[in-house]
Amino acid sequence: MGIESSCDETAASICTDGEILSNIIASQDIHARYGGVVPELASRAHLQNILPVVDQALLKASVSLSEINAVAFTQSPGLIGSLLVGAQFAKSLAFSLDIPLIAVHHMQAHVLANLIGETGKSKSIPDFPFLCLTVSGGHTQVVICESPSHMEVIGETLDDAAGEAFDKSAKLLGLPYPGGPLIDRFASDGNDSRFTFPEPRIPGLNFSFSGLKTSILYFIQNEKEKDPEFVEKNLADICASVQGRIVSILLNKLIKASAQTGIKNLCLAGGVAANKGLRKAFEETGSSLGWKTFIPKMEYCTDNAAMIALTGYHKFLDQSFSPLSVTVSARADW
Ligand code: KG4
Ligand code: ZN
């Protein structure tokens, strides 16, 4: 069983021999009215959701509690109160069933979501080593993955994450939280070369998105002085142009990472991997550069417990278990 509770999704999944039997997610709508995730409200919602979500995951998988032989949970990084709910639940279950407890790193699990196959279908999964661009609301990383237990971050953001860049840009356009999916939707009707936003010059494989946010802020302020309805009239083109720049910042670093490492198996992961513009540009870039490209199914891109269960499965094979005294951590250290 895998349990995920690091942010505002309460999720449980059952996995057997690396195959996902169920993947249940309860999202917390309450945060939209505050324009971002409120940690205390998230913890309380996790407490309410966790038992029904676990029950549904067992039911959907047609598995009984007594058949579970290990429980994996997200140990870091995340909101501390949210992590505590999932960890305490997992520990209690492991203790009461006398089965191993497995602590999972949320970002490593996002990467391993690429190893989830499709039941009854032949979804291809990447060979090792592969490079993964992990793009979520809190992180932006380029990771070399040598095996399920051996990964290394070779580039990451120096300030905002890609998801934050989407969400903050959306906020400047007056769109509700989380704005990433809305920018994606409006961008599909827009012209991405209508407005130009700068690409930061950051050496190596690291990213920066704070300059982009500032340039969007000034651009909107200027244009609104000339025409107060500028945003409403040009929303699709602004969204397409913002999205186009975020995508080009991400892909240019990935191209560099592939050239530097010689690795041509390339993966996406994390909530922003649900972005249609990124998925399309990633696949187009891949086919022009001879990459093999892999993107998890949508439900395994955004926060989910299937990726925790799958990572737990690999740690189970390695007998990589945690004591009941293991603590959660808000930090992203690997
Ligand atoms: O991985 P995730 O579900 O949660 C974290 O671990 O952070 O990522 C959430 C982020 C949010 O910033 C959300 O706006 C962004 O992913 N996101 C998107 C899309 N779907 C989710 N951003 C752009 N386009 C999308 N379609
Ligand atoms: Zn995540």
Short mmCIF file of C-alpha atoms and ligand atoms in Angstrom, two decimals:
data_model
loop_
_atom_site.label_atom_id
_atom_site.label_comp_id
_atom_site.label_asym_id
_atom_site.label_seq_id
_atom_site.Cartn_x
_atom_site.Cartn_y
_atom_site.Cartn_z
CA MET A 1 0.00 0.00 0.00
CA GLY A 2 1.19 3.52 -0.77
CA ILE A 3 0.02 6.63 1.09
CA GLU A 4 0.55 10.21 -0.18
CA SER A 5 -0.29 13.28 1.91
CA SER A 6 2.52 15.77 1.32
CA CYS A 7 0.43 18.73 0.15
CA ASP A 8 -3.28 19.02 -0.62
CA GLU A 9 -4.06 15.59 -2.05
CA THR A 10 -4.90 12.63 0.20
CA ALA A 11 -4.17 9.48 -1.77
CA ALA A 12 -3.83 5.72 -1.38
CA SER A 13 -2.85 3.03 -3.86
CA ILE A 14 -2.40 -0.72 -3.94
CA CYS A 15 0.42 -2.20 -6.00
CA THR A 16 1.27 -5.86 -6.56
CA ASP A 17 4.46 -7.00 -8.32
CA GLY A 18 4.90 -3.47 -9.69
CA GLU A 19 1.39 -3.32 -11.13
CA ILE A 20 -1.01 -0.63 -9.88
CA LEU A 21 -4.37 -2.12 -8.84
CA SER A 22 -5.94 1.08 -7.51
CA ASN A 23 -5.10 4.77 -7.28
CA ILE A 24 -7.56 6.82 -5.21
CA ILE A 25 -7.15 10.58 -4.74
CA ALA A 26 -9.18 13.03 -2.64
CA SER A 27 -8.39 16.59 -3.67
CA GLN A 28 -8.98 19.48 -1.28
CA ASP A 29 -11.03 22.19 -2.96
CA ILE A 30 -11.12 24.35 0.17
CA HIS A 31 -7.80 26.07 -0.69
CA ALA A 32 -9.03 27.71 -3.92
CA ARG A 33 -10.84 30.43 -1.99
CA TYR A 34 -7.58 31.43 -0.24
CA GLY A 35 -5.46 31.58 -3.42
CA GLY A 36 -3.04 28.88 -2.21
CA VAL A 37 -2.72 25.87 0.08
CA VAL A 38 -3.42 26.71 3.76
CA PRO A 39 -1.29 24.19 5.72
CA GLU A 40 -3.54 23.85 8.77
CA LEU A 41 -6.64 23.31 6.63
CA ALA A 42 -4.73 20.74 4.56
CA SER A 43 -3.77 18.73 7.68
CA ARG A 44 -7.38 18.69 8.90
CA ALA A 45 -8.68 17.61 5.50
CA HIS A 46 -6.09 14.79 5.37
CA LEU A 47 -7.37 13.55 8.73
CA GLN A 48 -10.92 13.46 7.40
CA ASN A 49 -9.99 11.89 4.08
CA ILE A 50 -7.41 9.27 4.91
CA LEU A 51 -9.62 6.42 6.13
CA PRO A 52 -12.21 6.63 3.33
CA VAL A 53 -9.44 6.93 0.73
CA VAL A 54 -7.60 3.86 2.06
CA ASP A 55 -10.89 1.91 2.22
CA GLN A 56 -11.65 2.79 -1.40
CA ALA A 57 -8.15 1.85 -2.54
CA LEU A 58 -8.54 -1.61 -0.96
CA LEU A 59 -12.05 -2.04 -2.35
CA LYS A 60 -11.08 -1.01 -5.89
CA ALA A 61 -8.09 -3.39 -5.81
CA SER A 62 -10.22 -6.21 -4.32
CA VAL A 63 -7.54 -6.67 -1.69
CA SER A 64 -8.12 -7.08 2.04
CA LEU A 65 -6.02 -5.44 4.75
CA SER A 66 -4.63 -8.81 5.80
CA GLU A 67 -3.14 -9.26 2.30
CA ILE A 68 -1.05 -6.09 2.51
CA ASN A 69 2.58 -6.99 3.12
CA ALA A 70 4.17 -3.53 3.41
CA VAL A 71 3.05 0.08 3.72
CA ALA A 72 4.92 2.93 2.02
CA PHE A 73 4.30 6.61 2.76
CA THR A 74 5.63 10.03 1.70
CA GLN A 75 8.23 11.00 4.28
CA SER A 76 9.56 14.20 2.62
CA PRO A 77 9.41 16.87 1.30
CA GLY A 78 6.07 18.56 1.96
CA LEU A 79 3.96 20.44 4.49
CA ILE A 80 4.91 19.09 7.88
CA GLY A 81 1.38 18.72 9.28
CA SER A 82 0.18 17.03 6.10
CA LEU A 83 3.13 14.62 6.05
CA LEU A 84 2.52 13.76 9.70
CA VAL A 85 -1.03 12.55 9.01
CA GLY A 86 0.09 10.09 6.31
CA ALA A 87 3.16 8.99 8.27
CA GLN A 88 1.25 8.38 11.48
CA PHE A 89 -1.40 6.44 9.61
CA ALA A 90 1.22 4.31 7.83
CA LYS A 91 3.12 3.64 11.06
CA SER A 92 -0.05 2.60 12.88
CA LEU A 93 -0.98 0.24 10.07
CA ALA A 94 2.52 -1.26 9.85
CA PHE A 95 2.59 -1.73 13.64
CA SER A 96 -0.87 -3.27 13.89
CA LEU A 97 -0.39 -5.63 10.92
CA ASP A 98 3.25 -6.33 11.86
CA ILE A 99 4.46 -5.54 8.32
CA PRO A 100 7.41 -3.44 7.06
CA LEU A 101 7.17 0.36 6.91
CA ILE A 102 8.78 2.07 3.91
CA ALA A 103 9.62 5.80 3.86
CA VAL A 104 9.48 7.34 0.37
CA HIS A 105 10.91 10.59 -0.99
CA HIS A 106 8.15 12.39 -2.88
CA MET A 107 10.42 13.72 -5.66
CA GLN A 108 12.01 10.31 -6.26
CA ALA A 109 8.52 8.85 -6.48
CA HIS A 110 7.56 11.46 -9.13
CA VAL A 111 10.56 10.26 -11.20
CA LEU A 112 9.63 6.57 -10.77
CA ALA A 113 6.06 7.29 -11.93
CA ASN A 114 7.65 6.76 -15.35
CA LEU A 115 8.06 3.06 -14.51
CA ILE A 116 4.32 2.53 -14.06
CA GLY A 117 3.07 0.40 -16.94
CA GLU A 118 -0.51 0.13 -18.14
CA THR A 119 -2.48 -2.92 -17.10
CA GLY A 120 -3.28 -5.08 -20.11
CA LYS A 121 -1.54 -2.68 -22.50
CA SER A 122 2.05 -2.34 -23.57
CA LYS A 123 2.95 1.14 -22.30
CA SER A 124 6.69 1.28 -22.80
CA ILE A 125 8.82 2.31 -19.85
CA PRO A 126 12.31 3.83 -20.03
CA ASP A 127 15.54 1.82 -19.83
CA PHE A 128 18.18 2.94 -17.32
CA PRO A 129 19.86 5.34 -17.22
CA PHE A 130 17.30 8.02 -18.02
CA LEU A 131 17.05 11.75 -17.47
CA CYS A 132 13.89 13.09 -15.85
CA LEU A 133 12.62 16.66 -15.80
CA THR A 134 10.53 16.80 -12.63
CA VAL A 135 8.29 19.84 -12.62
CA SER A 136 5.82 20.40 -9.79
CA GLY A 137 4.35 23.16 -7.67
CA GLY A 138 7.33 23.12 -5.31
CA HIS A 139 10.23 21.75 -7.35
CA THR A 140 11.95 21.88 -10.73
CA GLN A 141 14.73 19.36 -11.14
CA VAL A 142 16.72 17.51 -13.77
CA VAL A 143 17.52 14.07 -12.37
CA ILE A 144 19.75 11.27 -13.66
CA CYS A 145 18.14 7.98 -12.74
CA GLU A 146 20.53 4.99 -12.88
CA SER A 147 18.18 2.54 -11.13
CA PRO A 148 15.08 2.79 -8.90
CA SER A 149 17.35 3.31 -5.89
CA HIS A 150 20.05 5.41 -7.50
CA MET A 151 19.24 8.96 -8.65
CA GLU A 152 21.05 12.26 -8.64
CA VAL A 153 19.81 15.84 -9.08
CA ILE A 154 22.00 17.57 -11.70
CA GLY A 155 20.01 20.80 -12.05
CA GLU A 156 17.30 22.61 -10.11
CA THR A 157 15.58 25.93 -9.72
CA LEU A 158 17.31 28.72 -7.85
CA ASP A 159 14.00 30.41 -6.94
CA ASP A 160 10.42 29.64 -8.05
CA ALA A 161 9.39 26.21 -9.29
CA ALA A 162 7.87 25.83 -12.78
CA GLY A 163 4.43 25.19 -11.25
CA GLU A 164 4.78 28.33 -9.16
CA ALA A 165 5.72 30.27 -12.30
CA PHE A 166 2.46 29.08 -13.88
CA ASP A 167 0.39 29.76 -10.75
CA LYS A 168 1.90 33.20 -10.05
CA SER A 169 1.53 34.26 -13.69
CA ALA A 170 -2.10 33.12 -13.56
CA LYS A 171 -2.64 35.17 -10.40
CA LEU A 172 -1.27 38.28 -12.15
CA LEU A 173 -3.85 37.63 -14.88
CA GLY A 174 -6.61 37.48 -12.28
CA LEU A 175 -7.13 33.70 -12.59
CA PRO A 176 -7.93 31.55 -9.52
CA TYR A 177 -5.52 29.12 -7.80
CA PRO A 178 -4.12 26.77 -9.04
CA GLY A 179 -3.77 28.69 -12.28
CA GLY A 180 -1.43 26.32 -14.14
CA PRO A 181 -4.21 24.20 -15.67
CA LEU A 182 -6.14 27.39 -16.62
CA ILE A 183 -3.15 28.89 -18.44
CA ASP A 184 -2.87 25.56 -20.25
CA ARG A 185 -6.52 25.70 -21.27
CA PHE A 186 -6.51 29.34 -22.49
CA ALA A 187 -3.12 28.88 -24.21
CA SER A 188 -4.57 26.29 -26.57
CA ASP A 189 -6.50 29.07 -28.39
CA GLY A 190 -3.64 31.58 -28.31
CA ASN A 191 -0.62 32.68 -30.33
CA ASP A 192 2.56 31.98 -28.37
CA SER A 193 4.72 34.40 -30.37
CA ARG A 194 2.41 37.40 -29.92
CA PHE A 195 4.21 38.64 -26.75
CA THR A 196 7.86 38.06 -25.87
CA PHE A 197 9.10 37.43 -22.35
CA PRO A 198 12.82 37.15 -21.55
CA GLU A 199 14.70 33.87 -21.12
CA PRO A 200 17.02 34.11 -18.08
CA ARG A 201 20.76 33.47 -18.55
CA ILE A 202 21.50 30.99 -15.78
CA PRO A 203 24.72 29.01 -16.19
CA GLY A 204 24.79 25.20 -16.08
CA LEU A 205 21.65 23.15 -15.63
CA ASN A 206 19.90 25.31 -13.03
CA PHE A 207 16.68 27.22 -13.63
CA SER A 208 15.27 30.58 -12.56
CA PHE A 209 11.69 31.79 -12.94
CA SER A 210 11.55 34.86 -10.70
CA GLY A 211 12.66 37.25 -13.49
CA LEU A 212 9.90 35.98 -15.76
CA LYS A 213 7.30 36.68 -13.08
CA THR A 214 8.57 40.25 -12.67
CA SER A 215 8.60 40.89 -16.41
CA ILE A 216 5.00 39.64 -16.70
CA LEU A 217 3.99 41.92 -13.82
CA TYR A 218 5.49 45.04 -15.48
CA PHE A 219 4.17 44.06 -18.90
CA ILE A 220 0.60 43.77 -17.58
CA GLN A 221 0.86 46.99 -15.57
CA ASN A 222 2.09 48.91 -18.65
CA GLU A 223 -0.51 47.50 -20.99
CA LYS A 224 -3.34 48.07 -18.51
CA GLU A 225 -2.41 51.74 -18.25
CA LYS A 226 -3.05 52.02 -21.99
CA ASP A 227 -6.13 49.77 -22.01
CA PRO A 228 -7.73 48.61 -18.72
CA GLU A 229 -9.29 45.65 -20.54
CA PHE A 230 -6.01 44.50 -22.09
CA VAL A 231 -5.88 41.20 -20.18
CA GLU A 232 -9.47 40.22 -20.93
CA LYS A 233 -9.07 41.07 -24.62
CA ASN A 234 -5.77 39.19 -25.04
CA LEU A 235 -5.99 36.40 -22.47
CA ALA A 236 -5.39 33.48 -24.85
CA ASP A 237 -2.33 35.10 -26.47
CA ILE A 238 -0.87 36.15 -23.10
CA CYS A 239 -1.34 32.63 -21.70
CA ALA A 240 0.17 31.04 -24.81
CA SER A 241 3.16 33.41 -24.69
CA VAL A 242 3.76 32.86 -20.95
CA GLN A 243 3.42 29.09 -21.33
CA GLY A 244 5.69 29.11 -24.39
CA ARG A 245 8.45 30.85 -22.43
CA ILE A 246 8.17 28.55 -19.38
CA VAL A 247 8.30 25.54 -21.72
CA SER A 248 11.33 26.87 -23.63
CA ILE A 249 13.21 27.57 -20.37
CA LEU A 250 12.56 23.98 -19.27
CA LEU A 251 13.36 22.29 -22.57
CA ASN A 252 16.51 24.27 -23.28
CA LYS A 253 18.01 22.97 -20.02
CA LEU A 254 16.88 19.44 -20.78
CA ILE A 255 18.54 19.62 -24.20
CA LYS A 256 21.73 20.78 -22.48
CA ALA A 257 21.50 17.98 -19.89
CA SER A 258 21.07 15.33 -22.58
CA ALA A 259 24.01 16.72 -24.58
CA GLN A 260 26.24 16.83 -21.46
CA THR A 261 25.41 13.32 -20.25
CA GLY A 262 24.88 11.61 -23.61
CA ILE A 263 21.61 10.16 -22.26
CA LYS A 264 18.82 9.92 -24.80
CA ASN A 265 16.10 8.32 -22.68
CA LEU A 266 14.14 11.35 -21.49
CA CYS A 267 11.19 11.51 -19.08
CA LEU A 268 8.83 14.10 -17.64
CA ALA A 269 7.28 13.97 -14.17
CA GLY A 270 5.29 16.11 -11.73
CA GLY A 271 2.11 18.17 -11.98
CA VAL A 272 3.40 20.50 -14.71
CA ALA A 273 4.02 17.43 -16.91
CA ALA A 274 0.23 17.52 -17.36
CA ASN A 275 0.71 20.73 -19.38
CA LYS A 276 -0.27 20.13 -23.01
CA GLY A 277 2.21 22.68 -24.39
CA LEU A 278 5.10 21.08 -22.48
CA ARG A 279 4.11 17.54 -23.48
CA LYS A 280 3.87 18.48 -27.16
CA ALA A 281 7.12 20.47 -27.24
CA PHE A 282 8.92 17.71 -25.29
CA GLU A 283 7.85 15.08 -27.81
CA GLU A 284 8.66 17.29 -30.81
CA THR A 285 12.10 18.13 -29.41
CA GLY A 286 12.64 14.44 -28.68
CA SER A 287 11.81 13.32 -32.18
CA SER A 288 14.10 15.95 -33.73
CA LEU A 289 17.02 15.03 -31.42
CA GLY A 290 16.60 11.25 -31.51
CA TRP A 291 15.43 10.91 -27.90
CA LYS A 292 13.17 8.19 -26.60
CA THR A 293 10.54 10.18 -24.68
CA PHE A 294 8.31 9.02 -21.84
CA ILE A 295 5.52 10.83 -19.98
CA PRO A 296 3.46 9.22 -17.19
CA LYS A 297 -0.31 9.01 -17.61
CA MET A 298 -1.98 12.26 -16.40
CA GLU A 299 -3.16 10.67 -13.13
CA TYR A 300 0.45 9.71 -12.31
CA CYS A 301 1.85 13.21 -13.13
CA THR A 302 -0.01 15.20 -10.47
CA ASP A 303 0.31 14.10 -6.84
CA ASN A 304 -0.84 10.50 -6.40
CA ALA A 305 -0.16 7.44 -4.26
CA ALA A 306 0.50 5.02 -7.14
CA MET A 307 3.99 6.51 -7.48
CA ILE A 308 4.50 6.05 -3.71
CA ALA A 309 3.30 2.43 -3.88
CA LEU A 310 5.54 1.70 -6.90
CA THR A 311 8.58 3.27 -5.20
CA GLY A 312 7.68 1.29 -2.07
CA TYR A 313 7.60 -1.87 -4.18
CA HIS A 314 11.16 -1.28 -5.39
CA LYS A 315 12.34 -0.49 -1.85
CA PHE A 316 10.58 -3.65 -0.68
CA LEU A 317 12.62 -5.68 -3.18
CA ASP A 318 15.77 -4.04 -1.76
CA GLN A 319 14.54 -4.70 1.82
CA SER A 320 14.91 -0.95 2.39
CA PHE A 321 12.63 -0.61 5.42
CA SER A 322 12.25 2.16 8.01
CA PRO A 323 11.88 1.87 11.79
CA LEU A 324 8.66 3.09 13.40
CA SER A 325 10.73 5.94 14.89
CA VAL A 326 11.35 7.49 11.42
CA THR A 327 10.40 11.19 11.29
CA VAL A 328 8.94 13.26 8.46
CA SER A 329 10.80 16.20 6.94
CA ALA A 330 9.60 19.32 5.14
CA ARG A 331 12.96 19.61 3.37
CA ALA A 332 13.82 18.18 -0.02
CA ASP A 333 17.30 16.73 0.86
CA TRP A 334 17.83 13.34 -0.79
O1 KG4 B 1 3.16 17.62 -8.62
P1 KG4 B 1 1.99 18.47 -8.22
O2 KG4 B 1 0.62 17.88 -8.39
O3 KG4 B 1 2.12 18.88 -6.71
C1 KG4 B 1 3.33 19.24 -6.12
O4 KG4 B 1 4.07 18.32 -5.66
O5 KG4 B 1 3.61 20.46 -6.12
O6 KG4 B 1 2.12 19.84 -9.02
C2 KG4 B 1 1.19 20.89 -8.84
C3 KG4 B 1 1.55 22.01 -9.80
C4 KG4 B 1 0.73 23.29 -9.60
O7 KG4 B 1 1.61 24.39 -9.61
C5 KG4 B 1 -0.20 23.30 -10.82
O8 KG4 B 1 -0.57 24.59 -11.24
C6 KG4 B 1 0.69 22.64 -11.84
O9 KG4 B 1 1.32 21.58 -11.15
N1 KG4 B 1 -0.10 22.10 -12.97
C7 KG4 B 1 -0.06 22.59 -14.22
C8 KG4 B 1 -0.97 21.83 -14.98
N2 KG4 B 1 -1.55 20.89 -14.17
C9 KG4 B 1 -0.99 21.07 -12.93
N3 KG4 B 1 0.67 23.59 -14.74
C10 KG4 B 1 0.51 23.84 -16.05
N4 KG4 B 1 -0.36 23.18 -16.85
C11 KG4 B 1 -1.11 22.17 -16.36
N5 KG4 B 1 -1.95 21.50 -17.16
ZN ZN B 2 4.33 16.36 -6.19
#
